[in-house]
CSV table of C-alpha atoms (C1' of nucleotides) in Angstrom, one decimal:
chain,number,residue,atom,x,y,z
A,1,MET,CA,-31.4,-36.9,9.7
A,2,SER,CA,-33.3,-35.9,6.7
A,3,ARG,CA,-35.3,-33.3,7.9
A,4,ALA,CA,-34.5,-29.6,7.7
A,5,SER,CA,-33.3,-28.8,11.1
A,6,ASP,CA,-30.4,-31.9,10.6
A,7,ARG,CA,-29.7,-30.3,7.3
A,8,ALA,CA,-29.5,-27.0,8.8
A,9,TYR,CA,-27.9,-28.1,12.1
A,10,SER,CA,-25.0,-30.3,10.2
A,11,GLY,CA,-24.7,-27.3,6.9
A,12,ILE,CA,-23.9,-24.9,9.4
A,13,ARG,CA,-21.5,-27.4,11.4
A,14,SER,CA,-19.5,-28.0,8.5
A,15,MET,CA,-19.4,-24.2,7.4
A,16,ILE,CA,-17.9,-23.3,10.9
A,17,LEU,CA,-15.6,-26.6,11.1
A,18,SER,CA,-14.3,-25.3,7.3
A,19,GLY,CA,-13.9,-22.4,8.2
A,20,GLU,CA,-15.8,-21.1,5.1
A,21,LEU,CA,-17.5,-18.9,7.8
A,22,PRO,CA,-14.8,-17.2,9.6
A,23,ALA,CA,-14.5,-17.1,13.6
A,24,GLY,CA,-16.0,-14.1,15.2
A,25,SER,CA,-18.3,-13.2,11.8
A,26,GLN,CA,-21.8,-12.4,12.8
A,27,ILE,CA,-24.1,-15.1,11.0
A,28,GLY,CA,-27.6,-13.4,10.3
A,29,GLU,CA,-31.0,-16.5,10.0
A,30,GLU,CA,-31.9,-15.2,6.9
A,31,ALA,CA,-28.6,-15.5,5.6
A,32,LEU,CA,-28.0,-19.3,6.9
A,33,ALA,CA,-31.4,-20.4,5.6
A,34,GLU,CA,-30.9,-19.1,2.4
A,35,ARG,CA,-27.5,-21.0,1.7
A,36,CYS,CA,-28.8,-23.8,3.7
A,37,GLY,CA,-32.0,-23.9,1.4
A,38,VAL,CA,-34.3,-24.1,4.5
A,39,SER,CA,-36.4,-21.5,5.9
A,40,ARG,CA,-35.4,-19.3,9.2
A,41,THR,CA,-37.4,-22.2,11.3
A,42,PRO,CA,-34.8,-25.0,11.5
A,43,VAL,CA,-32.1,-22.6,11.4
A,44,ARG,CA,-32.5,-20.8,14.5
A,45,ASP,CA,-33.2,-24.8,15.9
A,46,ALA,CA,-29.8,-25.5,14.7
A,47,LEU,CA,-28.4,-22.2,16.0
A,48,ARG,CA,-29.9,-23.2,19.3
A,49,ARG,CA,-28.2,-26.5,19.2
A,50,LEU,CA,-24.5,-25.2,18.1
A,51,GLU,CA,-24.8,-22.4,20.8
A,52,SER,CA,-25.3,-25.5,23.0
A,53,GLU,CA,-22.2,-26.7,21.8
A,54,LEU,CA,-20.3,-23.4,22.0
A,55,LEU,CA,-19.6,-23.4,18.4
A,56,VAL,CA,-21.5,-20.1,18.4
A,57,LYS,CA,-22.2,-17.6,21.0
A,58,ARG,CA,-24.9,-15.2,21.2
A,59,ASN,CA,-24.3,-11.4,22.5
A,60,GLU,CA,-26.7,-9.6,24.5
A,61,ALA,CA,-28.5,-8.6,21.7
A,62,GLN,CA,-29.2,-11.8,20.8
A,63,ARG,CA,-26.9,-11.6,17.9
A,64,SER,CA,-25.2,-14.6,16.7
A,65,PHE,CA,-21.5,-15.3,16.0
A,66,VAL,CA,-19.5,-17.8,14.9
A,67,ALA,CA,-17.3,-18.7,18.4
A,68,ASP,CA,-13.6,-17.7,18.4
A,69,TRP,CA,-11.6,-19.8,20.3
A,70,SER,CA,-8.8,-19.2,21.6
A,71,LEU,CA,-5.6,-21.4,22.9
A,72,ASP,CA,-6.9,-21.1,26.5
A,73,ASP,CA,-10.3,-22.2,25.9
A,74,ILE,CA,-9.4,-25.0,23.6
A,75,ALA,CA,-6.9,-25.9,26.6
A,76,ASP,CA,-10.1,-25.0,28.8
A,77,GLY,CA,-11.8,-28.0,26.4
A,78,PHE,CA,-9.2,-30.2,26.6
A,79,GLU,CA,-8.6,-30.0,30.4
A,80,LEU,CA,-12.4,-30.8,31.0
A,81,ARG,CA,-12.2,-33.4,28.4
A,82,ALA,CA,-9.3,-35.1,29.7
A,83,MET,CA,-11.5,-35.1,33.4
A,84,LEU,CA,-14.7,-36.1,32.2
A,85,GLU,CA,-13.5,-38.9,29.8
A,86,GLY,CA,-11.3,-40.0,32.3
A,87,HIS,CA,-13.8,-40.4,34.5
A,88,ALA,CA,-16.1,-42.0,32.0
A,89,ALA,CA,-13.2,-44.9,31.3
A,90,ARG,CA,-13.3,-45.6,34.9
A,91,ARG,CA,-17.1,-46.3,34.8
A,92,ALA,CA,-16.4,-48.1,31.7
A,93,ALA,CA,-14.1,-50.4,33.2
A,94,GLU,CA,-15.6,-50.8,36.0
A,95,ARG,CA,-18.6,-52.2,34.0
A,96,ILE,CA,-17.8,-53.2,30.5
A,97,ASP,CA,-18.9,-56.7,29.5
A,98,ASP,CA,-16.9,-59.3,26.9
A,99,GLU,CA,-18.9,-58.3,24.1
A,100,THR,CA,-18.6,-54.5,24.4
A,101,LEU,CA,-14.6,-55.4,25.1
A,102,GLN,CA,-14.8,-57.0,21.6
A,103,ARG,CA,-16.3,-54.0,20.0
A,104,LEU,CA,-13.9,-52.2,21.2
A,105,ARG,CA,-11.1,-54.6,20.2
A,106,ARG,CA,-12.6,-54.6,16.3
A,107,CYS,CA,-12.6,-51.0,16.6
A,108,ASN,CA,-9.1,-50.5,17.6
A,109,ILE,CA,-8.1,-52.8,14.8
A,110,GLU,CA,-9.9,-50.8,11.8
A,111,ILE,CA,-7.9,-47.7,13.5
A,112,LEU,CA,-4.6,-49.5,12.9
A,113,ALA,CA,-5.7,-50.4,9.5
A,114,ALA,CA,-6.6,-46.6,8.8
A,115,ILE,CA,-3.2,-46.0,10.1
A,116,GLN,CA,-1.1,-48.5,8.1
A,117,THR,CA,-2.3,-47.4,4.9
A,118,ASN,CA,0.0,-45.1,2.7
A,119,PRO,CA,-0.7,-42.0,3.1
A,120,PRO,CA,-2.4,-42.6,6.3
A,121,ASP,CA,-6.4,-43.1,6.0
A,122,VAL,CA,-6.7,-39.4,8.2
A,123,THR,CA,-10.5,-39.9,8.0
A,124,GLY,CA,-10.9,-43.5,8.6
A,125,PHE,CA,-8.5,-42.7,11.8
A,126,LEU,CA,-10.7,-40.2,12.7
A,127,ASP,CA,-14.4,-42.2,12.1
A,128,GLY,CA,-12.5,-45.0,14.1
A,129,ASN,CA,-11.7,-43.0,17.1
A,130,ARG,CA,-14.6,-41.6,17.3
A,131,GLU,CA,-16.2,-44.8,17.8
A,132,PHE,CA,-14.0,-46.1,19.9
A,133,HIS,CA,-14.6,-43.2,22.4
A,134,ALA,CA,-18.1,-43.1,21.7
A,135,VAL,CA,-18.5,-47.3,22.9
A,136,ILE,CA,-16.5,-46.2,26.4
A,137,LEU,CA,-19.2,-43.7,26.6
A,138,GLU,CA,-22.2,-45.7,26.0
A,139,ALA,CA,-20.2,-48.4,28.4
A,140,ALA,CA,-19.8,-45.8,31.2
A,141,LYS,CA,-23.5,-45.9,31.1
A,142,SER,CA,-24.2,-42.0,32.1
A,143,PRO,CA,-27.0,-40.0,30.6
A,144,ARG,CA,-25.4,-36.8,31.9
A,145,LEU,CA,-22.3,-37.4,31.2
A,146,ALA,CA,-22.7,-38.5,27.8
A,147,ALA,CA,-24.7,-35.3,27.1
A,148,MET,CA,-21.9,-33.6,28.6
A,149,LEU,CA,-18.8,-35.1,26.4
A,150,GLY,CA,-21.1,-35.0,23.0
A,151,ALA,CA,-20.8,-31.1,23.2
A,152,LEU,CA,-17.1,-31.4,23.9
A,153,ILE,CA,-15.8,-34.1,21.8
A,154,GLU,CA,-16.7,-32.3,18.4
A,155,GLN,CA,-14.4,-29.7,19.0
A,156,PRO,CA,-13.8,-27.2,15.3
A,157,VAL,CA,-10.3,-26.8,15.9
A,158,VAL,CA,-9.5,-30.8,15.9
A,159,TRP,CA,-11.2,-31.4,12.9
A,160,ARG,CA,-9.0,-28.5,10.7
A,161,THR,CA,-5.5,-29.4,12.3
A,162,ALA,CA,-5.9,-33.5,12.5
A,163,GLN,CA,-4.7,-33.5,8.9
A,164,GLN,CA,-1.7,-32.3,10.4
A,165,TYR,CA,-1.2,-35.3,12.7
A,166,GLY,CA,1.9,-37.7,11.8
A,167,ARG,CA,1.8,-41.4,11.5
A,168,GLU,CA,3.7,-41.2,14.9
A,169,ALA,CA,1.4,-39.9,16.5
A,170,LEU,CA,-1.6,-41.9,15.0
A,171,ARG,CA,0.6,-44.8,15.8
A,172,ARG,CA,1.0,-43.8,19.5
A,173,SER,CA,-2.9,-42.9,19.8
A,174,HIS,CA,-3.3,-46.6,18.7
A,175,GLY,CA,-0.9,-48.1,21.0
A,176,GLU,CA,-2.9,-45.8,23.8
A,177,HIS,CA,-6.1,-47.3,22.9
A,178,GLU,CA,-4.5,-50.9,23.4
A,179,GLU,CA,-3.6,-50.3,26.8
A,180,LEU,CA,-6.8,-48.8,27.5
A,181,LEU,CA,-8.3,-52.1,26.4
A,182,ALA,CA,-6.5,-53.7,29.1
A,183,ALA,CA,-7.3,-52.2,31.6
A,184,PHE,CA,-10.9,-53.1,30.7
A,185,ALA,CA,-10.4,-56.5,30.1
A,186,ARG,CA,-8.8,-56.3,33.6
A,187,HIS,CA,-11.5,-54.1,34.9
A,188,ASP,CA,-9.3,-51.8,36.4
A,189,GLY,CA,-10.9,-48.5,37.1
A,190,ASP,CA,-8.3,-46.7,38.3
A,191,TRP,CA,-5.8,-47.7,35.6
A,192,ALA,CA,-8.4,-47.0,32.9
A,193,GLN,CA,-8.6,-43.5,34.2
A,194,SER,CA,-5.0,-42.5,34.3
A,195,VAL,CA,-4.7,-44.1,30.7
A,196,MET,CA,-7.3,-42.1,29.4
A,197,THR,CA,-6.2,-38.5,31.0
A,198,SER,CA,-2.9,-38.8,29.6
A,199,HIS,CA,-4.1,-40.0,26.2
A,200,ILE,CA,-6.3,-36.9,26.1
A,201,ARG,CA,-3.7,-34.6,27.5
A,202,ARG,CA,-1.0,-36.0,25.0
A,203,ALA,CA,-3.9,-35.1,22.3
A,204,PHE,CA,-4.2,-31.7,23.3
A,205,HIS,CA,-0.1,-31.2,23.3
A,206,ALA,CA,-0.2,-32.6,20.2
A,207,TYR,CA,-2.7,-30.2,18.9
A,208,ALA,CA,-0.8,-27.4,20.6
A,209,ASP,CA,2.4,-28.0,18.9
A,210,ALA,CA,0.5,-28.2,15.8
A,211,HIS,CA,-1.2,-25.2,16.1
A,212,GLN,CA,2.0,-23.2,17.4
A,213,GLY,CA,3.0,-24.4,14.1
A,214,LEU,CA,0.5,-23.1,11.9
A,215,ALA,CA,-0.3,-20.4,13.8
A,216,ALA,CA,3.8,-19.3,12.4
A,217,ILE,CA,3.1,-20.7,9.1
A,218,ASP,CA,0.3,-18.0,9.2
A,219,ALA,CA,2.1,-15.5,10.1
A,220,GLY,CA,4.9,-15.9,7.9
A,221,SER,CA,2.5,-15.9,4.7
A,222,GLY,CA,1.2,-12.8,5.6
A,223,SER,CA,4.0,-10.9,6.5
B,1,MET,CA,-36.7,-11.8,30.8
B,2,SER,CA,-40.3,-10.2,29.6
B,3,ARG,CA,-40.3,-12.4,26.2
B,4,ALA,CA,-42.9,-14.6,25.5
B,5,SER,CA,-39.9,-17.7,25.1
B,6,ASP,CA,-38.8,-16.9,28.5
B,7,ARG,CA,-42.1,-16.8,30.2
B,8,ALA,CA,-42.6,-20.5,28.1
B,9,TYR,CA,-39.3,-21.3,29.7
B,10,SER,CA,-40.1,-20.5,33.4
B,11,GLY,CA,-43.5,-21.5,33.2
B,12,ILE,CA,-42.7,-25.0,32.0
B,13,ARG,CA,-40.0,-25.7,34.4
B,14,SER,CA,-42.0,-24.1,37.2
B,15,MET,CA,-44.9,-26.6,36.5
B,16,ILE,CA,-42.7,-29.5,36.3
B,17,LEU,CA,-40.6,-28.6,39.5
B,18,SER,CA,-43.6,-28.0,41.7
B,19,GLY,CA,-44.9,-31.7,40.2
B,20,GLU,CA,-47.7,-29.8,38.6
B,21,LEU,CA,-46.8,-32.0,35.4
B,22,PRO,CA,-45.9,-35.6,36.8
B,23,ALA,CA,-42.9,-37.0,35.7
B,24,GLY,CA,-43.4,-39.4,32.6
B,25,SER,CA,-46.1,-37.8,31.2
B,26,GLN,CA,-46.3,-36.5,27.7
B,27,ILE,CA,-46.6,-32.9,27.0
B,28,GLY,CA,-47.7,-31.6,24.1
B,29,GLU,CA,-46.8,-28.3,22.6
B,30,GLU,CA,-50.5,-27.0,21.9
B,31,ALA,CA,-51.4,-27.9,25.6
B,32,LEU,CA,-48.0,-25.5,26.8
B,33,ALA,CA,-48.6,-23.1,24.5
B,34,GLU,CA,-52.4,-22.8,25.8
B,35,ARG,CA,-51.2,-22.7,29.7
B,36,CYS,CA,-48.9,-20.1,29.3
B,37,GLY,CA,-50.6,-17.6,27.0
B,38,VAL,CA,-48.1,-18.2,24.1
B,39,SER,CA,-47.8,-19.5,20.9
B,40,ARG,CA,-46.0,-23.0,19.7
B,41,THR,CA,-43.0,-21.5,18.8
B,42,PRO,CA,-41.3,-19.9,22.3
B,43,VAL,CA,-42.6,-23.3,23.8
B,44,ARG,CA,-40.8,-25.5,21.5
B,45,ASP,CA,-37.9,-23.0,22.3
B,46,ALA,CA,-38.3,-23.7,26.1
B,47,LEU,CA,-38.7,-27.2,25.6
B,48,ARG,CA,-35.3,-27.4,23.2
B,49,ARG,CA,-33.5,-25.3,26.6
B,50,LEU,CA,-35.4,-28.0,29.2
B,51,GLU,CA,-34.0,-30.9,26.9
B,52,SER,CA,-30.5,-29.7,27.2
B,53,GLU,CA,-30.6,-29.1,30.8
B,54,LEU,CA,-32.1,-32.8,30.8
B,55,LEU,CA,-35.8,-32.0,32.4
B,56,VAL,CA,-37.2,-33.0,29.5
B,57,LYS,CA,-36.7,-36.1,27.4
B,58,ARG,CA,-38.0,-36.9,23.6
B,59,ASN,CA,-38.8,-40.2,22.6
B,60,GLU,CA,-37.6,-41.2,19.4
B,61,ALA,CA,-40.7,-40.1,17.8
B,62,GLN,CA,-39.8,-36.5,19.0
B,63,ARG,CA,-42.2,-36.8,21.8
B,64,SER,CA,-41.5,-34.7,24.6
B,65,PHE,CA,-42.0,-36.0,28.3
B,66,VAL,CA,-41.0,-35.4,31.6
B,67,ALA,CA,-38.1,-36.5,32.7
B,68,ASP,CA,-38.3,-39.3,35.7
B,69,TRP,CA,-35.2,-39.2,37.7
B,70,SER,CA,-34.3,-42.5,39.5
B,71,LEU,CA,-32.3,-42.5,42.7
B,72,ASP,CA,-29.4,-43.7,40.0
B,73,ASP,CA,-30.2,-40.5,37.6
B,74,ILE,CA,-29.7,-38.7,40.7
B,75,ALA,CA,-26.9,-40.5,42.1
B,76,ASP,CA,-25.2,-39.8,38.7
B,77,GLY,CA,-25.5,-36.3,38.5
B,78,PHE,CA,-24.4,-35.2,41.8
B,79,GLU,CA,-21.0,-37.3,41.2
B,80,LEU,CA,-20.8,-35.1,38.2
B,81,ARG,CA,-21.4,-32.2,40.2
B,82,ALA,CA,-18.8,-33.3,42.5
B,83,MET,CA,-16.3,-33.8,39.9
B,84,LEU,CA,-16.9,-30.8,38.5
B,85,GLU,CA,-17.6,-28.4,41.1
B,86,GLY,CA,-14.7,-29.8,42.9
B,87,HIS,CA,-12.7,-29.1,40.0
B,88,ALA,CA,-14.2,-25.3,39.8
B,89,ALA,CA,-13.1,-24.8,42.9
B,90,ARG,CA,-9.5,-25.7,42.4
B,91,ARG,CA,-9.2,-23.4,39.5
B,92,ALA,CA,-11.7,-20.8,41.6
B,93,ALA,CA,-8.8,-21.2,44.6
B,94,GLU,CA,-6.0,-21.1,42.2
B,95,ARG,CA,-7.8,-17.6,40.1
B,96,ILE,CA,-9.5,-15.7,43.5
B,97,ASP,CA,-8.6,-12.1,44.1
B,98,ASP,CA,-9.5,-10.4,47.2
B,99,GLU,CA,-12.7,-8.6,46.0
B,100,THR,CA,-14.7,-12.0,44.8
B,101,LEU,CA,-13.3,-13.6,48.2
B,102,GLN,CA,-14.9,-10.8,50.4
B,103,ARG,CA,-18.1,-11.1,47.9
B,104,LEU,CA,-18.1,-15.1,49.1
B,105,ARG,CA,-17.5,-14.2,52.4
B,106,ARG,CA,-20.2,-11.8,52.7
B,107,CYS,CA,-22.9,-13.8,50.6
B,108,ASN,CA,-21.7,-16.8,53.7
B,109,ILE,CA,-22.8,-14.5,56.6
B,110,GLU,CA,-26.3,-13.6,54.4
B,111,ILE,CA,-26.8,-17.9,54.7
B,112,LEU,CA,-26.4,-17.8,57.9
B,113,ALA,CA,-28.4,-15.0,58.7
B,114,ALA,CA,-30.7,-17.4,56.9
B,115,ILE,CA,-30.5,-20.3,58.9
B,116,GLN,CA,-30.4,-18.1,62.3
B,117,THR,CA,-33.9,-17.1,62.2
B,118,ASN,CA,-36.7,-19.5,63.6
B,119,PRO,CA,-37.8,-20.9,61.5
B,120,PRO,CA,-34.9,-21.2,59.2
B,121,ASP,CA,-35.7,-19.4,56.0
B,122,VAL,CA,-34.7,-21.7,53.5
B,123,THR,CA,-35.2,-20.1,50.6
B,124,GLY,CA,-33.2,-17.4,51.6
B,125,PHE,CA,-30.6,-20.1,52.4
B,126,LEU,CA,-31.3,-21.9,48.7
B,127,ASP,CA,-30.7,-18.2,47.1
B,128,GLY,CA,-27.2,-17.4,49.6
B,129,ASN,CA,-26.2,-20.7,48.4
B,130,ARG,CA,-26.7,-20.5,44.8
B,131,GLU,CA,-25.4,-17.2,44.7
B,132,PHE,CA,-22.0,-18.4,46.5
B,133,HIS,CA,-21.6,-21.4,44.1
B,134,ALA,CA,-22.3,-19.3,41.1
B,135,VAL,CA,-19.3,-16.4,42.4
B,136,ILE,CA,-17.2,-19.4,42.8
B,137,LEU,CA,-17.9,-20.6,39.0
B,138,GLU,CA,-17.2,-17.3,37.9
B,139,ALA,CA,-14.2,-16.8,39.6
B,140,ALA,CA,-12.8,-20.7,37.9
B,141,LYS,CA,-12.9,-18.4,34.4
B,142,SER,CA,-14.1,-21.6,32.5
B,143,PRO,CA,-17.1,-21.0,30.6
B,144,ARG,CA,-17.2,-24.5,29.2
B,145,LEU,CA,-17.1,-25.5,32.7
B,146,ALA,CA,-19.8,-22.9,33.5
B,147,ALA,CA,-21.8,-24.3,30.9
B,148,MET,CA,-22.0,-27.7,32.0
B,149,LEU,CA,-22.8,-27.1,35.4
B,150,GLY,CA,-25.5,-24.5,35.0
B,151,ALA,CA,-27.3,-27.5,33.2
B,152,LEU,CA,-26.6,-29.7,36.3
B,153,ILE,CA,-27.2,-27.3,39.4
B,154,GLU,CA,-30.9,-27.1,38.8
B,155,GLN,CA,-31.8,-30.2,39.6
B,156,PRO,CA,-35.7,-30.8,40.2
B,157,VAL,CA,-35.4,-33.4,42.9
B,158,VAL,CA,-33.4,-30.8,45.1
B,159,TRP,CA,-36.0,-28.2,45.3
B,160,ARG,CA,-38.7,-30.4,46.3
B,161,THR,CA,-37.0,-31.8,48.9
B,162,ALA,CA,-34.9,-29.0,50.2
B,163,GLN,CA,-37.4,-28.0,52.7
B,164,GLN,CA,-36.7,-31.3,54.2
B,165,TYR,CA,-33.3,-30.5,55.2
B,166,GLY,CA,-32.9,-29.6,59.2
B,167,ARG,CA,-31.2,-27.0,60.6
B,168,GLU,CA,-28.2,-29.5,61.8
B,169,ALA,CA,-27.6,-29.8,58.0
B,170,LEU,CA,-27.9,-26.1,57.0
B,171,ARG,CA,-25.7,-25.4,59.7
B,172,ARG,CA,-23.3,-27.8,58.7
B,173,SER,CA,-23.3,-26.8,55.2
B,174,HIS,CA,-22.7,-23.0,56.5
B,175,GLY,CA,-19.2,-24.6,58.1
B,176,GLU,CA,-18.2,-26.2,54.9
B,177,HIS,CA,-18.7,-22.9,53.2
B,178,GLU,CA,-16.1,-21.4,55.9
B,179,GLU,CA,-13.6,-24.2,55.3
B,180,LEU,CA,-13.6,-23.5,51.6
B,181,LEU,CA,-13.0,-19.8,52.3
B,182,ALA,CA,-10.3,-20.5,54.2
B,183,ALA,CA,-8.9,-22.7,51.5
B,184,PHE,CA,-9.4,-19.8,48.9
B,185,ALA,CA,-7.8,-17.2,51.2
B,186,ARG,CA,-4.7,-19.5,51.0
B,187,HIS,CA,-5.3,-20.3,47.6
B,188,ASP,CA,-4.5,-23.9,48.0
B,189,GLY,CA,-6.5,-25.6,45.0
B,190,ASP,CA,-5.9,-29.1,46.2
B,191,TRP,CA,-7.4,-28.2,49.6
B,192,ALA,CA,-10.3,-26.6,48.2
B,193,GLN,CA,-11.2,-29.3,45.7
B,194,SER,CA,-11.3,-31.6,48.2
B,195,VAL,CA,-13.6,-29.7,50.5
B,196,MET,CA,-16.0,-29.0,47.6
B,197,THR,CA,-15.9,-32.4,46.5
B,198,SER,CA,-16.8,-33.7,49.8
B,199,HIS,CA,-19.4,-31.0,50.4
B,200,ILE,CA,-21.1,-32.0,47.6
B,201,ARG,CA,-21.1,-36.0,48.2
B,202,ARG,CA,-22.8,-35.2,51.5
B,203,ALA,CA,-25.1,-32.8,50.1
B,204,PHE,CA,-26.1,-36.1,47.9
B,205,HIS,CA,-26.5,-38.7,50.8
B,206,ALA,CA,-28.2,-35.5,52.6
B,207,TYR,CA,-30.9,-36.1,50.2
B,208,ALA,CA,-30.5,-39.5,49.7
B,209,ASP,CA,-31.9,-40.3,53.2
B,210,ALA,CA,-34.4,-37.0,53.0
B,211,HIS,CA,-35.5,-39.0,49.9
B,212,GLN,CA,-35.5,-42.2,51.6
B,213,GLY,CA,-37.6,-41.1,54.4
B,214,LEU,CA,-40.0,-39.6,51.6
B,215,ALA,CA,-40.6,-42.4,49.8
B,216,ALA,CA,-41.3,-44.4,52.9
B,217,ILE,CA,-44.0,-41.9,54.1
B,218,ASP,CA,-45.4,-41.9,50.3
B,219,ALA,CA,-45.4,-45.9,50.4
B,220,GLY,CA,-47.2,-45.8,54.0
B,221,SER,CA,-49.3,-43.2,53.3
B,222,GLY,CA,-50.6,-45.1,49.9
B,223,SER,CA,-50.8,-48.4,51.5
C,1,DC,C1',-16.1,19.8,14.0
C,2,DC,C1',-18.1,17.2,17.6
C,3,DT,C1',-22.2,16.0,19.8
C,4,DG,C1',-27.0,13.7,19.9
C,5,DA,C1',-31.1,12.6,18.8
C,6,DA,C1',-34.1,11.2,15.2
C,7,DC,C1',-34.8,8.0,11.9
C,8,DC,C1',-34.3,3.7,8.8
C,9,DA,C1',-32.6,-0.5,7.7
C,10,DT,C1',-31.1,-5.1,9.3
C,11,DT,C1',-32.0,-8.6,12.6
C,12,DT,C1',-34.7,-11.7,15.7
C,13,DG,C1',-38.9,-13.0,18.3
C,14,DT,C1',-43.5,-14.8,17.8
C,15,DA,C1',-47.8,-16.0,16.0
C,16,DT,C1',-50.1,-19.2,12.5
C,17,DA,C1',-51.0,-21.7,8.6
C,18,DC,C1',-49.6,-25.9,6.3
C,19,DA,C1',-47.1,-29.9,5.5
C,20,DA,C1',-45.3,-34.3,7.2
C,21,DT,C1',-45.0,-38.0,10.3
C,22,DA,C1',-46.5,-41.1,13.7
C,23,DA,C1',-49.8,-43.7,17.0
C,24,DG,C1',-54.0,-45.8,17.3
C,25,DG,C1',-58.2,-47.6,16.3
C,26,DT,C1',-61.4,-49.6,13.0
C,27,DG,C1',-63.1,-52.6,9.6
C,28,DG,C1',-62.2,-56.5,6.7
C,29,DG,C1',-60.0,-60.5,5.3
C,30,DC,C1',-58.4,-65.3,7.1
D,1,DG,C1',-61.2,-65.0,17.2
D,2,DC,C1',-57.1,-63.1,15.9
D,3,DC,C1',-54.0,-60.6,12.6
D,4,DC,C1',-53.0,-57.4,9.4
D,5,DA,C1',-54.0,-53.1,6.5
D,6,DC,C1',-55.6,-48.7,6.2
D,7,DC,C1',-57.5,-44.8,7.4
D,8,DT,C1',-58.4,-41.3,11.1
D,9,DT,C1',-56.3,-38.2,14.4
D,10,DA,C1',-53.2,-36.3,17.2
D,11,DT,C1',-48.5,-34.3,17.4
D,12,DT,C1',-44.7,-31.9,15.7
D,13,DG,C1',-41.8,-30.0,11.7
D,14,DT,C1',-41.5,-26.2,8.5
D,15,DA,C1',-42.6,-21.8,5.8
D,16,DT,C1',-44.5,-17.5,6.1
D,17,DA,C1',-46.0,-13.0,7.4
D,18,DC,C1',-45.7,-9.5,10.9
D,19,DA,C1',-44.0,-7.1,15.3
D,20,DA,C1',-40.3,-5.8,18.6
D,21,DA,C1',-35.6,-4.4,19.1
D,22,DT,C1',-30.9,-3.3,18.0
D,23,DG,C1',-27.9,-0.7,15.6
D,24,DG,C1',-26.2,2.5,11.9
D,25,DT,C1',-26.6,6.7,9.7
D,26,DT,C1',-27.8,11.2,8.7
D,27,DC,C1',-29.0,15.8,9.9
D,28,DA,C1',-29.8,19.2,13.3
D,29,DG,C1',-27.7,22.5,16.4
D,30,DG,C1',-24.0,23.9,19.5
DNA sequence: CCTGAACCATTTGTATACAATAAGGTGGGC
DNA sequence: GCCCACCTTATTGTATACAAATGGTTCAGG
């Protein structure tokens, strides 16, 4: 993680996620290299990675831009996530061993702890959540599935709006994880898949609602 | 396509697909650069692309190797393809316009022509087949889905064993395409999805059978 | 005033040199 | 004779210089 290429990657990535680099804006390799304190070579490397994750898009003349995600794009991403993570949950349920199941349980306990503080520890929740899903993905034992979902999970918009989630939404998420654990314990692939699918779809609508609110606020402050 | 990076990409790729670079063997950037007649920079670029397509894997020390695909890996890939292409077919059926539908029809006519020559024009069949699926993917109007499937479609093993397909298998493939066209014409997403899913799954079993045969031949000649 | 072509600036692609790192072999010590 | 440490070497990572290509701008001509 200390290599220049990685610093460039995480640096550019956080610039995009934080909105420091606005969506749609052109990003020159030279400028990024300077801001990250590395040369263009690792920046190019990082841009390729980000491009494969669809955080960066390139026009026909190979210029790089920050990808702008329409609500349709985001819905598209969530739809794929629902399908792929549902599939992962099914495979995981059919293959999971007791030790991994225990890891998941501990993970969800940590998530609960993060929720119950006042105010809720959203960062802690997100970390726990990410690990929870990562363990399931690992248990699914499908390297290709893992590679694909890897690119999908880290959607920029989720990060910027996660702070908007209320305690109620966080608690519901924890509850759905509990139901997943029950499905895993019984090795019931069908159950796990449907729970995971609705888990993701609900997350999308929670996002869409929050985003709707944000857009209204933006429009209001703009006028 | 005339850039050095692209030459390196297609060069290395064909070396892997043809078996010139055996599965599991280490591939040094310097050596590849020399063989492709370019410097290491575009080779590195190409290797990253191939890595994201899972044709190349890297160990913990960043050394590159030709990926070796076990039957399990391949089954895994086909399973994902069945799911994702099924999804693409559903979306395409719900969105397709008459002009695109006509393109698909013409495409399948070309496939039929390739089958009916004696001996069957397998290369022509593969080209037509690829375009057929590409048009569907385009009609699905999901950039993320397209990006994901892009990496999956070009499986090396398919290429090496496609020659094994008999005329009967090719004809059945054409027939399934016809059924897909019927589903598209009626904008029946469910129908399209299930036809596509079974189309892919059958293709996998056709491959697995052929591979079984090949493995037996290899074993026989080896002993 | 509009059009278009040529020029200049900006940006990306490629090559090469050098630095860092990991693997493997070799020698010394136990 | 075996094991560990060190050194050598092979391989990848990074920086920089230069080449190619793209886009915008300006100036000339209609």
